[in-house]
Short mmCIF file of C-alpha atoms in Angstrom, two decimals:
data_model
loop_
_atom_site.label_atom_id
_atom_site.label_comp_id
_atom_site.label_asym_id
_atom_site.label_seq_id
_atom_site.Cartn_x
_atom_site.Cartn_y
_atom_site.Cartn_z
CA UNK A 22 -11.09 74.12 -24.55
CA UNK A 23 -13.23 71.84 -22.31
CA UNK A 24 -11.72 69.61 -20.67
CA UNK A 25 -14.05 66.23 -19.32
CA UNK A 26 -13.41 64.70 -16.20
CA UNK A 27 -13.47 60.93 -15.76
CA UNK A 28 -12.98 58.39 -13.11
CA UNK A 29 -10.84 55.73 -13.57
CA UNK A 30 -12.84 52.43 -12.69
CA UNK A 31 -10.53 50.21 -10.45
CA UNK A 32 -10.58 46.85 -11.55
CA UNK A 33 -12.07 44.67 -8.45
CA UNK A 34 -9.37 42.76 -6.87
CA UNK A 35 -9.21 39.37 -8.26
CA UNK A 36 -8.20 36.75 -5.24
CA UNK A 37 -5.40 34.59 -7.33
CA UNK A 38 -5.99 30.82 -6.82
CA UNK A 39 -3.58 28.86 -4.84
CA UNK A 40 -1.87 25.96 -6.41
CA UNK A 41 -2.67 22.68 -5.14
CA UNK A 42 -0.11 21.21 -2.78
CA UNK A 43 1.80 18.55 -3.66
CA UNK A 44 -0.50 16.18 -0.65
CA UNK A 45 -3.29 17.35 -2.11
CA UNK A 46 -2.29 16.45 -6.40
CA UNK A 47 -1.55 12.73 -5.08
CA UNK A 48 -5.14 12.64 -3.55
CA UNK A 49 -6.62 13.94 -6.98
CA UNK A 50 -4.61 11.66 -9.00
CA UNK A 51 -5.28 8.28 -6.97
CA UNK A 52 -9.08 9.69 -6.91
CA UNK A 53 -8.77 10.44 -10.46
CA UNK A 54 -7.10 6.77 -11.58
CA UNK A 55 -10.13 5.30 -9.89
CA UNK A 56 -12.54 7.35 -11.34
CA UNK A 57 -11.11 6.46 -14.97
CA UNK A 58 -10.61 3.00 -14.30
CA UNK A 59 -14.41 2.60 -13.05
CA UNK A 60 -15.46 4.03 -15.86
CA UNK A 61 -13.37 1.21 -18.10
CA UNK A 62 -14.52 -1.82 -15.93
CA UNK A 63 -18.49 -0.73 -16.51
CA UNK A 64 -18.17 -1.05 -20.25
CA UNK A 65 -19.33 -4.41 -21.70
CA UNK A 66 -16.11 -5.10 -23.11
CA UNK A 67 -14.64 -5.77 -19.71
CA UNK A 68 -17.25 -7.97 -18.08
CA UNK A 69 -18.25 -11.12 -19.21
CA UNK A 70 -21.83 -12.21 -20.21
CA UNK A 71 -24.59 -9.19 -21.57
CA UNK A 72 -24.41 -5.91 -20.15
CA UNK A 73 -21.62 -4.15 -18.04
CA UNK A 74 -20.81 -4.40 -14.61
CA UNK A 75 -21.79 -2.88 -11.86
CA UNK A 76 -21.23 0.43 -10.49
CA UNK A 77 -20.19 -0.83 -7.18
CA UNK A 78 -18.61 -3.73 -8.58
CA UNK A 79 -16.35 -1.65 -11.02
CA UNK A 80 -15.90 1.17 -8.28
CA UNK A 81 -14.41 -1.46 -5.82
CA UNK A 82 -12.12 -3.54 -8.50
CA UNK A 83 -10.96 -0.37 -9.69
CA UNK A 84 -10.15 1.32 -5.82
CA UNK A 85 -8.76 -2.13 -4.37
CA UNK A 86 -6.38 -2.34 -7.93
CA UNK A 87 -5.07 1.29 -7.89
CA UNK A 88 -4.94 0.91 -3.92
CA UNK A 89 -3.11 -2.52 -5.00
CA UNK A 90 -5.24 -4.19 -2.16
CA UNK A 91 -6.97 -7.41 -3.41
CA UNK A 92 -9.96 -7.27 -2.43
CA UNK A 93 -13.00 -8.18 -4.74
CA UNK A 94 -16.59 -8.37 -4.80
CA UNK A 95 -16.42 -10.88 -7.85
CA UNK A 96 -13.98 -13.61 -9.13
CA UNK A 97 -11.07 -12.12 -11.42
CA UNK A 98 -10.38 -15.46 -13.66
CA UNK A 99 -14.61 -15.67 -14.54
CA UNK A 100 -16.23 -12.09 -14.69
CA UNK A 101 -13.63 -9.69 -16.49
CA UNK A 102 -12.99 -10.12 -19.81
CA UNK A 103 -9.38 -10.45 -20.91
CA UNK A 104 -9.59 -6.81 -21.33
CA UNK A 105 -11.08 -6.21 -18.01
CA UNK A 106 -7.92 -7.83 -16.40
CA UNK A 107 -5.74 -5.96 -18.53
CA UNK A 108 -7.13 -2.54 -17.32
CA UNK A 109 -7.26 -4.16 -13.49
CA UNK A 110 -3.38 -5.09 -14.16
CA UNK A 111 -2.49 -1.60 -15.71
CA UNK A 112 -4.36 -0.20 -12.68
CA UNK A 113 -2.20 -2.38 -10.07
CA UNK A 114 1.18 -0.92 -11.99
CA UNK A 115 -0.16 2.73 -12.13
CA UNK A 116 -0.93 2.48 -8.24
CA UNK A 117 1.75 0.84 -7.22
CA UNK A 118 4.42 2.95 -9.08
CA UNK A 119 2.86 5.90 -7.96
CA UNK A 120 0.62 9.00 -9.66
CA UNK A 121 3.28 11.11 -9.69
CA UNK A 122 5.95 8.89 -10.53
CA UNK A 123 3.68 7.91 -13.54
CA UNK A 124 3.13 11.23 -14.76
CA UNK A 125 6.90 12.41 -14.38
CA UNK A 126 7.90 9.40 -16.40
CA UNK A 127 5.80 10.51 -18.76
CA UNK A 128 7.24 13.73 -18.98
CA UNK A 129 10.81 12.60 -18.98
CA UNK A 130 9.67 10.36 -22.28
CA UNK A 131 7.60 13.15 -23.48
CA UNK A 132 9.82 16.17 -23.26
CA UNK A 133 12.94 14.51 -21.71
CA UNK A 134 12.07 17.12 -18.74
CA UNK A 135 10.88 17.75 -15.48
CA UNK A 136 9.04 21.07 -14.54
CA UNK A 137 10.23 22.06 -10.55
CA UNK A 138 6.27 21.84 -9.75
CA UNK A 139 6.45 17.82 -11.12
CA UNK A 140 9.48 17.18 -9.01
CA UNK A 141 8.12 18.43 -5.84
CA UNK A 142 5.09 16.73 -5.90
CA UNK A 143 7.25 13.44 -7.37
CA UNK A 144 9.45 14.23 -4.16
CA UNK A 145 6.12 14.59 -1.77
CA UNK A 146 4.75 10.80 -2.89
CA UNK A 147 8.66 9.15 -3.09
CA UNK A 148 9.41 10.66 0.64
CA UNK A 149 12.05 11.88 -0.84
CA UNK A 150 14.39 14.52 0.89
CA UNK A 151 15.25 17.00 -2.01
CA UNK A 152 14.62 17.02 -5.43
CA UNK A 153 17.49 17.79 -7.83
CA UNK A 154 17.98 14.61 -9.53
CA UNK A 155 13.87 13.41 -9.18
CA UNK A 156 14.65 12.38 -13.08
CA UNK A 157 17.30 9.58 -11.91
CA UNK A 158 15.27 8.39 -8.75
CA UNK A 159 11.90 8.09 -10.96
CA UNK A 160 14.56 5.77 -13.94
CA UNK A 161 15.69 3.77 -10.86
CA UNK A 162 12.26 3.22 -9.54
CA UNK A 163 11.07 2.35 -13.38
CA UNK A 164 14.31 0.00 -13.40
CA UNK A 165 13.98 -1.84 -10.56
CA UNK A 166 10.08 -2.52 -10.70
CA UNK A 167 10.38 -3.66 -14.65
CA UNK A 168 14.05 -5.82 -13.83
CA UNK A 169 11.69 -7.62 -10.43
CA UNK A 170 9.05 -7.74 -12.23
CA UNK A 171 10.40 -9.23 -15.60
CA UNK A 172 12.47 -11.94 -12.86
CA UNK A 173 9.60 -13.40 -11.09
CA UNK A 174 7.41 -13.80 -14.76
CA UNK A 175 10.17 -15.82 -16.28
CA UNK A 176 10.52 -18.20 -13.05
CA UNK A 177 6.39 -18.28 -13.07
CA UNK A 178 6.60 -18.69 -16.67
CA UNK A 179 9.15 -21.45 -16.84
CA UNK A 180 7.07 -23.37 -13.82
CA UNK A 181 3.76 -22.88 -15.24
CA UNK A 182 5.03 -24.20 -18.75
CA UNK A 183 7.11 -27.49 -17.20
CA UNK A 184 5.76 -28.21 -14.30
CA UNK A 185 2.05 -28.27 -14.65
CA UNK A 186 1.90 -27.99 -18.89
CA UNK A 187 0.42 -24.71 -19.79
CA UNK A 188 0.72 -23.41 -23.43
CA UNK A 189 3.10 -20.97 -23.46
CA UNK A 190 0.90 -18.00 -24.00
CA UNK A 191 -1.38 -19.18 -21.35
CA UNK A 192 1.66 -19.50 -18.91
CA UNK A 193 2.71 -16.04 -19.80
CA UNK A 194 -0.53 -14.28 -19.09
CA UNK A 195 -0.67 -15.81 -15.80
CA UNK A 196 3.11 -15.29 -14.86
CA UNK A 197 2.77 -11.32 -16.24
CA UNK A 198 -0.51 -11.34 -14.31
CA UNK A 199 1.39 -12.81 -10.76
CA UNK A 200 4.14 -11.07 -11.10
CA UNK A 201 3.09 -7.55 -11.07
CA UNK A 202 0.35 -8.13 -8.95
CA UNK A 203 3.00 -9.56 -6.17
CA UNK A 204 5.50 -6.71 -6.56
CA UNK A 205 3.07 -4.14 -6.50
CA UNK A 206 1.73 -6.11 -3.20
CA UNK A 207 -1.78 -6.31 -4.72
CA UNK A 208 -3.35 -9.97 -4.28
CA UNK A 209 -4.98 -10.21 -7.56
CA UNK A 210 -4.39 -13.46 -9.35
CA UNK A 211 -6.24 -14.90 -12.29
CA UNK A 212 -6.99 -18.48 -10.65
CA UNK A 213 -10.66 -18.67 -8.51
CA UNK A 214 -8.90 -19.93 -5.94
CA UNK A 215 -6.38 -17.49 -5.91
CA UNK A 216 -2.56 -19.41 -5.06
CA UNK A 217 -4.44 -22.29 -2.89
CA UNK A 218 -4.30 -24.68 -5.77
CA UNK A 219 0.13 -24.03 -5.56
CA UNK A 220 -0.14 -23.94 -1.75
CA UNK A 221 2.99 -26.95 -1.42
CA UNK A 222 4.68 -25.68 -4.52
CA UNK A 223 7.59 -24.07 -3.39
CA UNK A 224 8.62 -22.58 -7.21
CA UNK A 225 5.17 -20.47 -7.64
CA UNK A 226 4.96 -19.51 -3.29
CA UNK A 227 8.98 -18.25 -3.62
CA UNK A 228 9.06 -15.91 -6.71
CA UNK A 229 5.78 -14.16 -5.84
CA UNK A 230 6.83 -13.70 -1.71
CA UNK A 231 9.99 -12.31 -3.00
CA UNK A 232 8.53 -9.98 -5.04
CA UNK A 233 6.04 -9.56 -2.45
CA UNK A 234 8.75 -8.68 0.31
CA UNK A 235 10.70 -6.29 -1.94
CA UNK A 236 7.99 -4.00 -2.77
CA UNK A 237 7.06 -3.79 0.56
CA UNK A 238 10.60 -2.52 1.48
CA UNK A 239 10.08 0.46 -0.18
CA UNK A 240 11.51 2.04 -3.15
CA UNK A 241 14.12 4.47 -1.33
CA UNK A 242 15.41 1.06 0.97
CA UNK A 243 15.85 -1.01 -2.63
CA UNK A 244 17.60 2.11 -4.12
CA UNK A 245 20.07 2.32 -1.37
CA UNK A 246 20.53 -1.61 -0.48
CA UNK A 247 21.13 -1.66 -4.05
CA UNK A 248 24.11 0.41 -4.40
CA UNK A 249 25.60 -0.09 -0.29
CA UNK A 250 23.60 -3.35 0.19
CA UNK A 251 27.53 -4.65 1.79
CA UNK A 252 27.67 -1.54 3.92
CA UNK A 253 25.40 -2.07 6.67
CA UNK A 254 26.98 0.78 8.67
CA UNK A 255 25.88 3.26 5.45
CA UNK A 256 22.29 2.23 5.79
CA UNK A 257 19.56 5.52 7.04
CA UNK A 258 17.89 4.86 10.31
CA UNK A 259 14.96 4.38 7.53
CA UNK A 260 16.56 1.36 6.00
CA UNK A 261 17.65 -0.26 9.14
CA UNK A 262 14.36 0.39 10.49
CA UNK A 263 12.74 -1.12 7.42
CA UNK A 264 14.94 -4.62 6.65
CA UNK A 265 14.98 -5.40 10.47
CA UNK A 266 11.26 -4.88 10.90
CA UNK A 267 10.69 -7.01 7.85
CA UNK A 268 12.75 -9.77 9.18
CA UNK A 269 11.65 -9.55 12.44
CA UNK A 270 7.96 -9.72 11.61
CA UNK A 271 8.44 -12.10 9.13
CA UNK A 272 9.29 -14.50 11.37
CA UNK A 273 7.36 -14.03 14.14
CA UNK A 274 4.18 -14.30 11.51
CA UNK A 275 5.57 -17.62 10.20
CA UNK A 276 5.84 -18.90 13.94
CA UNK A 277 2.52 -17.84 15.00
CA UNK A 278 0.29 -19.13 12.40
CA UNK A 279 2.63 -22.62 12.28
CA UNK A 280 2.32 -22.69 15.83
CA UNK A 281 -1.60 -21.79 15.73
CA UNK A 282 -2.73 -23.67 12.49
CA UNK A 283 -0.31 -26.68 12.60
CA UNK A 284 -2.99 -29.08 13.35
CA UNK A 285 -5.75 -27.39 11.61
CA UNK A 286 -6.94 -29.98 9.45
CA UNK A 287 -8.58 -27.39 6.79
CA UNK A 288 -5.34 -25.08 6.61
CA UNK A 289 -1.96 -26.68 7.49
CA UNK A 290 -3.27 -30.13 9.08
CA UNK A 291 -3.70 -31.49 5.98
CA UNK A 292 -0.38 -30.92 4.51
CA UNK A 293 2.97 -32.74 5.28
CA UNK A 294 5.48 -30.77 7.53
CA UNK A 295 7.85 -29.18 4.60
CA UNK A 296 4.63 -27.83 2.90
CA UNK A 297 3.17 -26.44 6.18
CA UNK A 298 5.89 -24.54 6.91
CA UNK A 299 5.80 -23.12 3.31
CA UNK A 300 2.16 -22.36 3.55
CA UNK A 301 2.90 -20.54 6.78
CA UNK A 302 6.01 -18.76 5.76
CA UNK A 303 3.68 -17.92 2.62
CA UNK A 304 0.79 -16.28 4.32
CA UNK A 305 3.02 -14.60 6.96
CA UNK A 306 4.08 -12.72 4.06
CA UNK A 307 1.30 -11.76 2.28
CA UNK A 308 -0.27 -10.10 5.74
CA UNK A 309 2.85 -7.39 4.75
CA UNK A 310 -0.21 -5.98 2.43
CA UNK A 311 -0.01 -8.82 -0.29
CA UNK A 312 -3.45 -10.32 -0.23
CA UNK A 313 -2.79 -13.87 -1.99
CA UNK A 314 -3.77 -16.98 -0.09
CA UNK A 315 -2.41 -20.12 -0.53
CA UNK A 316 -4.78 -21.95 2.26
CA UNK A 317 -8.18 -20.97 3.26
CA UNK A 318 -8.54 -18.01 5.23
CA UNK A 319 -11.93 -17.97 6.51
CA UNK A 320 -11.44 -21.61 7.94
CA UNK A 321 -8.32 -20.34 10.03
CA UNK A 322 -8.81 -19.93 13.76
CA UNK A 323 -9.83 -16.62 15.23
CA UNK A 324 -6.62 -16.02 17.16
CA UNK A 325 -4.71 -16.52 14.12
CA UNK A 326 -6.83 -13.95 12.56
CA UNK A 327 -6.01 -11.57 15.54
CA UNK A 328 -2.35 -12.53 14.88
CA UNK A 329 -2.78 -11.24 11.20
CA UNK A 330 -4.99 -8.05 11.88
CA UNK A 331 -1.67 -6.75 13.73
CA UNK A 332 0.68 -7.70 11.24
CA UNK A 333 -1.66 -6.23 8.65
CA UNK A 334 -2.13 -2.61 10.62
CA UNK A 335 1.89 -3.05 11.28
CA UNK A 336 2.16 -3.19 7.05
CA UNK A 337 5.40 -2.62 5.10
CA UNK A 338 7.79 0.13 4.25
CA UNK A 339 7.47 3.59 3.78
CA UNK A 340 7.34 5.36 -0.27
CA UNK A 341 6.62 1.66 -1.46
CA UNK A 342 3.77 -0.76 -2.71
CA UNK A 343 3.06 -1.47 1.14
CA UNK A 344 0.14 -0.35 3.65
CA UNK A 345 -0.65 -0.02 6.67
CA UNK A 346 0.44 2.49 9.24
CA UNK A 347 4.26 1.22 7.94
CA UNK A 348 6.83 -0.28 9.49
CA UNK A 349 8.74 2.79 10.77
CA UNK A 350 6.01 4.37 12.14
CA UNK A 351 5.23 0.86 14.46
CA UNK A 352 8.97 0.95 15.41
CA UNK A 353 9.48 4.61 16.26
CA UNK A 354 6.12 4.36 18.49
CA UNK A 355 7.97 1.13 20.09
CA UNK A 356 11.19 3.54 20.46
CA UNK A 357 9.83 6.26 22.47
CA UNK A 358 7.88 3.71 24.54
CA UNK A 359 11.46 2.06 25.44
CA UNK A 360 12.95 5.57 25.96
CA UNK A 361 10.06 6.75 28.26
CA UNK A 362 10.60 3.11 30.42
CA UNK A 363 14.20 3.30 30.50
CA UNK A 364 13.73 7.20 31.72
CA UNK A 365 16.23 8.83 29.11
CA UNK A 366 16.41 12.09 27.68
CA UNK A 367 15.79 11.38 23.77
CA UNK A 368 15.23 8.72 21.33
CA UNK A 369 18.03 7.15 20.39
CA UNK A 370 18.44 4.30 17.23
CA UNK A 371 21.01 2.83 15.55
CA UNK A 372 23.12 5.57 16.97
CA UNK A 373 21.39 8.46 16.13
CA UNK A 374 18.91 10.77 17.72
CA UNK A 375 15.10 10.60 16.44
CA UNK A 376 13.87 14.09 15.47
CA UNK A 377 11.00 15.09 17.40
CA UNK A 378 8.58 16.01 15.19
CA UNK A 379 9.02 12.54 13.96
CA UNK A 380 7.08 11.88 17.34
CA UNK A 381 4.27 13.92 16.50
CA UNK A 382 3.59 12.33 13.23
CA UNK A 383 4.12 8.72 14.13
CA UNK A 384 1.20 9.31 16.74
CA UNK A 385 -0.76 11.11 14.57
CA UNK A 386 -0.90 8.30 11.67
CA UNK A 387 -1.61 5.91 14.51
CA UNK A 388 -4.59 7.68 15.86
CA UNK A 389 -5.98 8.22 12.48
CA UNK A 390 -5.54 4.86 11.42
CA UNK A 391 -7.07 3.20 14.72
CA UNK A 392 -9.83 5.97 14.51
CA UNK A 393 -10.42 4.89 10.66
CA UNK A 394 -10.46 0.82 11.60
CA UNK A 395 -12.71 1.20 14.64
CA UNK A 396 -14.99 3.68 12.67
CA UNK A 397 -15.32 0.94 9.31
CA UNK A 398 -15.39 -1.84 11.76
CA UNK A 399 -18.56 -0.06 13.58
CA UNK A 400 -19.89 0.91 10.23
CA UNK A 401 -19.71 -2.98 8.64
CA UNK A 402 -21.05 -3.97 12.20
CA UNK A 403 -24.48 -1.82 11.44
CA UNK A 404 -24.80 -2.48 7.94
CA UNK A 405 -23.92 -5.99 8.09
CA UNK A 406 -24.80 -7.43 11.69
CA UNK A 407 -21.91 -9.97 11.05
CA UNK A 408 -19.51 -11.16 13.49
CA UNK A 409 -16.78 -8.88 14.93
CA UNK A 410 -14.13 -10.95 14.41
CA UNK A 411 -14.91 -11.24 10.60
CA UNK A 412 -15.79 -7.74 10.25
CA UNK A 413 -12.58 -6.35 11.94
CA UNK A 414 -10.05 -8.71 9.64
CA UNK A 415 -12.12 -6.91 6.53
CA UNK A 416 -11.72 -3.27 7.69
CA UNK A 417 -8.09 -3.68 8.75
CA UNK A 418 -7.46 -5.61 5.24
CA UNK A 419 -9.05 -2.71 3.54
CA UNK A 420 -6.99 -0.15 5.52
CA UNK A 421 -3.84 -1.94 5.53
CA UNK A 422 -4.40 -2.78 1.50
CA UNK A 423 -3.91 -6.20 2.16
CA UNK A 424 -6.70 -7.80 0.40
CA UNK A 425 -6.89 -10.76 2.48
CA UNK A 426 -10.71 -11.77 3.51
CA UNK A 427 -12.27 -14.43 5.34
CA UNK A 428 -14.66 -15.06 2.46
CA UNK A 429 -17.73 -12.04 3.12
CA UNK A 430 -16.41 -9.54 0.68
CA UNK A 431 -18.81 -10.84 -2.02
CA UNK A 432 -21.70 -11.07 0.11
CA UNK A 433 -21.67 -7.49 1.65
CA UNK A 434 -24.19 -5.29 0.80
CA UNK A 435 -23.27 -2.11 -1.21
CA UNK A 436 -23.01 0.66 1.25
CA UNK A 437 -20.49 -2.26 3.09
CA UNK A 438 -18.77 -1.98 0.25
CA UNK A 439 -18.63 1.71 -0.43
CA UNK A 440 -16.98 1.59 3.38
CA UNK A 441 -14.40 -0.54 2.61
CA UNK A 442 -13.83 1.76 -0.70
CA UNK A 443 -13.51 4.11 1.64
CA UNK A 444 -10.66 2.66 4.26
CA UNK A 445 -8.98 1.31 0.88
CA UNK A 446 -8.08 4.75 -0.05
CA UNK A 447 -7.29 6.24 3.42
CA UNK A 448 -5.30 3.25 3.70
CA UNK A 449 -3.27 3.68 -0.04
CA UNK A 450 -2.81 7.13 0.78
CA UNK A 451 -2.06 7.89 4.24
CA UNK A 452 -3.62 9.06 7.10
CA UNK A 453 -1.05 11.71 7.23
CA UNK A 454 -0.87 12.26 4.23
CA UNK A 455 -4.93 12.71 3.51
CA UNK A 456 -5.26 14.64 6.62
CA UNK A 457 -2.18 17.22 5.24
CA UNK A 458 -4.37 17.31 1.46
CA UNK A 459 -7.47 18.05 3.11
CA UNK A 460 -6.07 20.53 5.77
CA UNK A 461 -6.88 24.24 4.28
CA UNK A 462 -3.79 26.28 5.15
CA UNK A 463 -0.80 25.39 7.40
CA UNK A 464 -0.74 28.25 10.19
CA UNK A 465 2.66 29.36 11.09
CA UNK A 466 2.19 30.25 14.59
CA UNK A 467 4.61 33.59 16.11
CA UNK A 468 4.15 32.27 19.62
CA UNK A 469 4.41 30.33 22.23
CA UNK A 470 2.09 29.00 25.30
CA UNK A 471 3.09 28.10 28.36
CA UNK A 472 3.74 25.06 29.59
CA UNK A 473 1.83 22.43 31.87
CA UNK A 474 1.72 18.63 32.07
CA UNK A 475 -1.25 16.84 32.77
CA UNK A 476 -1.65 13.50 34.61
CA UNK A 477 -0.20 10.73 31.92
CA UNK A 478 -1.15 6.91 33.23
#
């Protein structure tokens, strides 16, 4: 008997692909929203008048609504189509809610379940710090943004209808309209003068800055000031961090552009006192990343526009609606500064030490997000040969997703406005939180250098 020998072919090693991380799945789903939603805002159903809109036009709606920034190249209330403002609005909820808070609401309503991979990366995007009950902190956020959002549309709604007439299906679309654009801290309105026609109206300004100001708290500060909002001494350093920021900014921005634009006769000059200091109380708030403008901005005065470039890079509250480099990060940076002056050991607030790699990533967003503004500011500069001043308040509106312009959005060219695309998504995301999607591997490191200190000052 003959027996035939054979070699056994070894399969060639297949490398197995990595998963993405959970950074990286909040990049492709913002990326992927705006894709979709561009693709909805070209087709001649959503733009008025023959033809679709375009490409640049729908690419920078759709970017500035799931960024929830405000900015636009067009007018809202003339060149969408009803259904053109119903996709921009759906894209302001699906942005400001969160990709992966959308998608794991889907699967709790779906299959009543969360996979572990959805609740990391719904964990990742919320900041939260574990993830075993994801499926009640995704119902709270749901709860909370329909019950603020469902408040401010029935005040809206019941002003609109009695106090300036509006049918009530007309009031409605505009009070819907205003009052998830204001939570979500997007700017969008359906008026072509955006809010400057209410500008002395305390019932429209009110509901939409309170909306404003909560969703630029944050949804893990509303979820705890909701259940311990009488325990002060309960808060996080987070929370603390974030409601005295907020008030603290607040009203230095209503003070400064009183102070600044008090006798400006095109802004608050024209006004009487009470409605000045609503106008400037008004667009205080909406440099926390809001967008709506209730006087003209472009005829303000330059240092006011200064004033609002910092309180626009400052921006909001962390896991929220906000932008901008966030409130904690401005207040940790202001920490260590008062630690290194005072000469002591560690950063201490509210009682309690500050981790230090909190120090590394606070200066990290920082640099990325002053490297980001001074790179679109030099780009617009180029392109556009505008004026600094002008050209700065655009980039650090499109990186703080404030949406606030002094009136050249429209008139930029389209590579100016594939920039400002650009710092709108840097800006929605993260700097930290791009820069950790696009990062190939992290390197765990089995040693240590030696030490040496450089000259500092």
């Amino acid at each position: 008997m003959q027996i035939r020998s054979s070699r056994t072919r070894i399969p060639p090693r297949v490398r197995p692909r990595r998963p993405l991380q959970p950074a990286q799945i909040v990049v492709v789903g913002f990326a992927t929203a705006i894709a979709v939603g561009t693709v909805l805002l070209m087709l001649p159903l959503s733009k008025r008048g023959p033809g679709g809109a375009d490409i640049v036009d729908a690419l920078f709606t759709a970017t500035s609504a799931v960024c929830v920034t405000g900015l636009t190249t067009v007018d809202t209330a003339t060149y969408w189509t009803p259904f053109g403002q119903v996709v921009i609005i759906a894209l302001i909820q699906f942005g400001g809610l969160g990709i992966m808070i959308c998608a794991s609401l889907i699967g709790l309503v779906l299959a009543r379940k969360l996979s572990v991979r959805a609740r990391v990366n719904t964990a990742s995007e919320t900041k939260a710090t574990g993830f075993a009950d994801i499926r009640g902190l995704v119902r709270g956020i749901v709860t909370i943004t329909v019950s603020i959002e469902a408040t401010v549309a029935v005040l809206l709604w019941l002003r609109f209808v009695w106090g300036y007439g509006y049918g009530a299906g007309e009031a409605l679309g505009h009070a819907a309209f205003l009052s998830v654009s204001s939570f979500n801290n997007a700017g969008f309105a359906l008026f072509s003068d955006n809010l400057m026609g209410f500008v002395s109206d305390p019932f429209i300004c009110l509901p939409i800055a309170g909306a404003i100001i909560l969703g630029g708290l944050g949804f893990p500060v509303i979820m705890q000031l909701r259940k311990e909002f009488r325990r002060p001494l309960h808060w996080t350093m987070n929370t603390k961090l974030v409601v005295s920021g907020t008030v603290v900014l607040l009203v230095l921005g209503t003070v400064y552009l009183g102070a600044i634009e008090w006798t400006n006769p095109r802004t608050l000059g024209s006004l009487d006192p009470g409605a000045r200091v609503l106008a400037a109380f008004f667009q205080s708030v909406q440099t926390r990343t809001a967008g709506f403008n209730s006087i003209d901005i472009g005829a303000m005065h330059d240092a006011s526009w200064l004033g609002m470039d910092v309180l626009m890079f400052i921006g909001g509250g962390p896991a929220g609606t906000a932008g901008g480099i966030k409130i904690t990060t401005f207040a940790v940076l202001f920490f260590i500064m008062l630690t290194e002056l005072r000469g002591d050991p560690a950063v201490n607030i509210f009682g309690k030490r500050l981790s230090r790699a909190v120090h590394r990533q606070a200066i990290t967003v920082v640099l990325i997000a002053v490297a980001a503004v001074i790179a679109g500011t030099a780009a617009l500069l180029l392109i556009t040969g505008m004026d600094l001043d002008r050209v700065l308040f655009e980039s650090v509106s499109a990186f703080g997703t404030v949406g606030l312009s002094t009136g050249i959005t429209a008139d930029l060219p389209a590579a100016a406005k594939l920039v400002l695309v650009l710092l709108m998504f840097l800006g929605r995301l993260g700097p930290l939180t791009l820069g950790t999607a696009i990062a190939l591997r992290e390197r765990r490191v089995l040693y240590e250098l030696p030490k040496e200190r450089p000259a500092i000052g």
